[in-house]
Coordinates of C-alpha atoms and ligand atoms in Angstrom, one line a residue:
X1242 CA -8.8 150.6 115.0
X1243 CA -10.6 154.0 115.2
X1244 CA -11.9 154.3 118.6
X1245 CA -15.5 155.1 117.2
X1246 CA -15.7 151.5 116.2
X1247 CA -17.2 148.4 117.6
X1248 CA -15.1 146.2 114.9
X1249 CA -13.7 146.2 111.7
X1250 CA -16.0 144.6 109.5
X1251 CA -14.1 144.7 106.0
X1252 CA -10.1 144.7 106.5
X1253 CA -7.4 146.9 103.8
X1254 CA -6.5 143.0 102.4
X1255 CA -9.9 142.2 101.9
X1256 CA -11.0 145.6 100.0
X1257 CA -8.3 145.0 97.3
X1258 CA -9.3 141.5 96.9
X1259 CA -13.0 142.5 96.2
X1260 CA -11.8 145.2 94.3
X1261 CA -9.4 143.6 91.9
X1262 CA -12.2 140.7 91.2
X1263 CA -14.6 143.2 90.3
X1264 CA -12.0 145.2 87.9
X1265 CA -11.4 142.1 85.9
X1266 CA -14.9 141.4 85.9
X1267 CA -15.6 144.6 84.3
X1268 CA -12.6 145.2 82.2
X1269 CA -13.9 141.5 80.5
X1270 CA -17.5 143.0 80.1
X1271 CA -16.5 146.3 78.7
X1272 CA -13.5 145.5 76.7
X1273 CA -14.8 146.6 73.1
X1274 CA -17.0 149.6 74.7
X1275 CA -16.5 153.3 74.5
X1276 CA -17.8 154.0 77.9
X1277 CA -18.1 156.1 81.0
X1278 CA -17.8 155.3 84.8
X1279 CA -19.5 157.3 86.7
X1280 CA -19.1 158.0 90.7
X1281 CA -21.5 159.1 92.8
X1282 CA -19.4 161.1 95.3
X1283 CA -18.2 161.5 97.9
X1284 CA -18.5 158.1 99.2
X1285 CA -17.6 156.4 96.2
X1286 CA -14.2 158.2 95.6
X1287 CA -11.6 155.7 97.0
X1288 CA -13.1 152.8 96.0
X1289 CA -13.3 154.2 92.4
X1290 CA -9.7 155.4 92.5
X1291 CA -8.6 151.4 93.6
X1292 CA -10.9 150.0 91.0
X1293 CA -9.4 152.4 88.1
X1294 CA -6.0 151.5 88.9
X1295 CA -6.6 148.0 88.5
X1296 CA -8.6 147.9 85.6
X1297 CA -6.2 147.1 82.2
X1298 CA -8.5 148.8 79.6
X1299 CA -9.2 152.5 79.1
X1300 CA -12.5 154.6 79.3
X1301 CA -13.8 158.6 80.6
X1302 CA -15.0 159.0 84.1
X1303 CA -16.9 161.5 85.1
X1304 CA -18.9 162.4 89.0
X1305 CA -22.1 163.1 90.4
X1306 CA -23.3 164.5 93.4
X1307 CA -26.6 163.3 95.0
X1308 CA -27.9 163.6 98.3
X1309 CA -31.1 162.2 100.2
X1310 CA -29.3 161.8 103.8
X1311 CA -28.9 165.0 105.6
X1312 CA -26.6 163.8 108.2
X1313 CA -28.7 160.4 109.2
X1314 CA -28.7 157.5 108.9
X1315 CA -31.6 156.6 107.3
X1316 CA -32.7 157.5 103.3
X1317 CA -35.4 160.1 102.7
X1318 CA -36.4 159.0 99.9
X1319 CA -35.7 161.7 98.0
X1320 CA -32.8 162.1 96.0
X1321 CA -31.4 165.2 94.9
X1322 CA -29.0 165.9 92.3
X1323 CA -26.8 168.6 93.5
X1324 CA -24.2 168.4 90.6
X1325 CA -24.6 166.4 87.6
X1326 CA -22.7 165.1 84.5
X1327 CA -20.2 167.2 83.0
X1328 CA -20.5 165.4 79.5
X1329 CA -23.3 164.5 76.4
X1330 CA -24.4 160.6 77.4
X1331 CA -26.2 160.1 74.6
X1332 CA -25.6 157.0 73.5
X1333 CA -23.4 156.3 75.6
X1334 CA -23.0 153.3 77.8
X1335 CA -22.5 154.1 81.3
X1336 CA -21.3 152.4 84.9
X1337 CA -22.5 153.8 88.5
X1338 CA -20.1 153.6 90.8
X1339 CA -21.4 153.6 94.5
X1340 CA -20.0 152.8 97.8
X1341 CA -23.2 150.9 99.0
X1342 CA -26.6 150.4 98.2
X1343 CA -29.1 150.6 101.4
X1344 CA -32.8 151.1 100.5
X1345 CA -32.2 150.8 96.7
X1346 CA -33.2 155.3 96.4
X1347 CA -30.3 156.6 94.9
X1348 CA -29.5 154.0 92.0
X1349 CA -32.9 153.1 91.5
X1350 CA -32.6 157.7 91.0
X1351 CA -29.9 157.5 89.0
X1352 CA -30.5 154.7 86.3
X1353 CA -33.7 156.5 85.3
X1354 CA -32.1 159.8 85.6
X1355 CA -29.4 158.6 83.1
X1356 CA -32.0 156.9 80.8
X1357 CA -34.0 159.9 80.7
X1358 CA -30.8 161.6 79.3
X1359 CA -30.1 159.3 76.7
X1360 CA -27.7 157.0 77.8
X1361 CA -27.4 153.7 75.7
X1362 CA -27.2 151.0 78.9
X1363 CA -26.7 152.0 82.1
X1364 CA -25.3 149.3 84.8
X1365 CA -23.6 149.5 88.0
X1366 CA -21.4 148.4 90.6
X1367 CA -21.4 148.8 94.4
X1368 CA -18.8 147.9 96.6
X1369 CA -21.1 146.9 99.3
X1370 CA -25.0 145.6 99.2
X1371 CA -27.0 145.5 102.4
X1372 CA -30.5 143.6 100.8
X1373 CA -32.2 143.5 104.3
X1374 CA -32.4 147.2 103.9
X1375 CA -34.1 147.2 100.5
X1376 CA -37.2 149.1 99.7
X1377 CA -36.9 149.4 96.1
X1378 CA -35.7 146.5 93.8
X1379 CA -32.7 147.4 91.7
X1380 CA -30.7 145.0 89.8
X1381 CA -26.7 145.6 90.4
X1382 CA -24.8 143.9 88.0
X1383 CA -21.5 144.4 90.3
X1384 CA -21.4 143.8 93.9
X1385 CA -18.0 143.6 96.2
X1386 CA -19.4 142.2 99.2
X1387 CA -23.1 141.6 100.7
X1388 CA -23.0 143.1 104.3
X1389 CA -25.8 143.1 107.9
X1390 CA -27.7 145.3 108.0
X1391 CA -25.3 147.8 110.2
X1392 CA -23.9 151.8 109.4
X1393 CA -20.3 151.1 108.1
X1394 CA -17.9 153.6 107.8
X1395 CA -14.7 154.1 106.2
X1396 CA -12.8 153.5 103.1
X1397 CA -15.4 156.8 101.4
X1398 CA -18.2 155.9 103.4
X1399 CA -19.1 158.6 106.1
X1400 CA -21.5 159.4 109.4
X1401 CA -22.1 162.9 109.2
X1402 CA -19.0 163.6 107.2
X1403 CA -16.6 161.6 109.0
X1404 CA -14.4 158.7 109.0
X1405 CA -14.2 158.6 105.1
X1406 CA -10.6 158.3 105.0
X1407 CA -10.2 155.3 107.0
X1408 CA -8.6 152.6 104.8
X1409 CA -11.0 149.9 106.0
X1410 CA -14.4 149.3 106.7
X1411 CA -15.8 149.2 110.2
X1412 CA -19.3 149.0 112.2
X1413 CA -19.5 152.1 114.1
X1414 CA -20.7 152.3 117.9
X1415 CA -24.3 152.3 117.9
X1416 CA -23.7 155.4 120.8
X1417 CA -21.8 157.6 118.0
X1418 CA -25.0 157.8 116.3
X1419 CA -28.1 157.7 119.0
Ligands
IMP1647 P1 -29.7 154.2 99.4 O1 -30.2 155.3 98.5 O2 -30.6 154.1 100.6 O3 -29.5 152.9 98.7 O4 -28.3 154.6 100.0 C1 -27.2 154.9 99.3 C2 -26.4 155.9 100.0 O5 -26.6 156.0 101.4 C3 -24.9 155.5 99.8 O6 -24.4 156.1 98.7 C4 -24.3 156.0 101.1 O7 -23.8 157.3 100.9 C5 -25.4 156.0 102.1 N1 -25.3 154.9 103.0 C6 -26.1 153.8 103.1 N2 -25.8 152.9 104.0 C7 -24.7 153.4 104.6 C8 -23.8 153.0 105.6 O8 -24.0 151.9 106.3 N3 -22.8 153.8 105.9 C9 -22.6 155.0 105.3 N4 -23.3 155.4 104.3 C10 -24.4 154.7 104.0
MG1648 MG1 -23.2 159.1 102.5

């Protein structure tokens, strides 16, 4: 275990357990669509590798870039996109892939955003919710695992850039970040 951690909340097994249920779950729902899945990036990026590999049918992906933490650990509220969607969405439906969804800002952003746009339906899936956290109501279709309300990193997720590439989730020392 990285020694910036108090524990390891989500282990490597579990991940690909969450993440193969949720790939079949989808892969049902969007069998007969013509569809994009989009990732919010950075901290989306393993997660949405894992869940492409084990979904069975085909579709486009494409990325986004948002930002309304600068190096916190707490949302501002504002959300910012700092690169957006390399193709039309018009009509299109679309799937929001995000690593975790604290106060509800960013998707709550982003499925208006995409609206706005034109996109036909737009859903999505996080791999981890922490409701305690909320401040605006968003309703996630897909969601890996409900978590306390604690800064996780790992497996995408960062603190001030770092610890994305750790293959499992843990709860970082409250003194990293105070
Ligand atoms: P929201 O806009 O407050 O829902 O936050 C969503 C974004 O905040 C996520 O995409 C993450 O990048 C980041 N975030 C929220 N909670 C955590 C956490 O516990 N660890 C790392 N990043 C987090
Ligand atoms: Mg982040």
């Amino acid at each position: 275990m990285h020694k910036d951690l108090e524990k390891i909340l989500v282990s490597e097994s579990e991940i690909k357990e969450i993440v193969e249920r949720l790939a079949a779950e989808i892969d049902r729902d969007y069998q007969d669509k013509d569809w994009i899945m989009v990732g919010v990036l950075k901290g989306s990026v393993l997660f949405m590798a894992d869940l492409m590999k084990a979904m069975k049918n085909d579709f486009k992906i494409d990325f986004v870039v948002v930002s309304s933490y600068a190096d916190g650990t707490e949302s501002t509220g504002r959300v910012n996109v700092l690169k957006d969607i390399s193709q039309s969405i018009v009509g299109k439906d679309l799937l929001i892939v995000e690593d975790i969804i604290d106060s509800g800002n960013t998707l709550n952003f982003l499925v208006k955003y995409f609206m706005a746009k034109g996109a036909n339906t737009v859903k999505m899936v996080t791999l981890f919710d922490k409701p305690d956290r909320r401040k605006v109501e968003v309703p996630v279709e897909y969601v890996g695992k409900v978590i306390p309300d604690a800064f996780i990193v790992g497996y995408g997720l960062d603190y001030a850039e770092k610890y994305r590439t750790l293959p499992y989730v843990g709860i970082l020392k409250p003194e990293v970040y105070s």
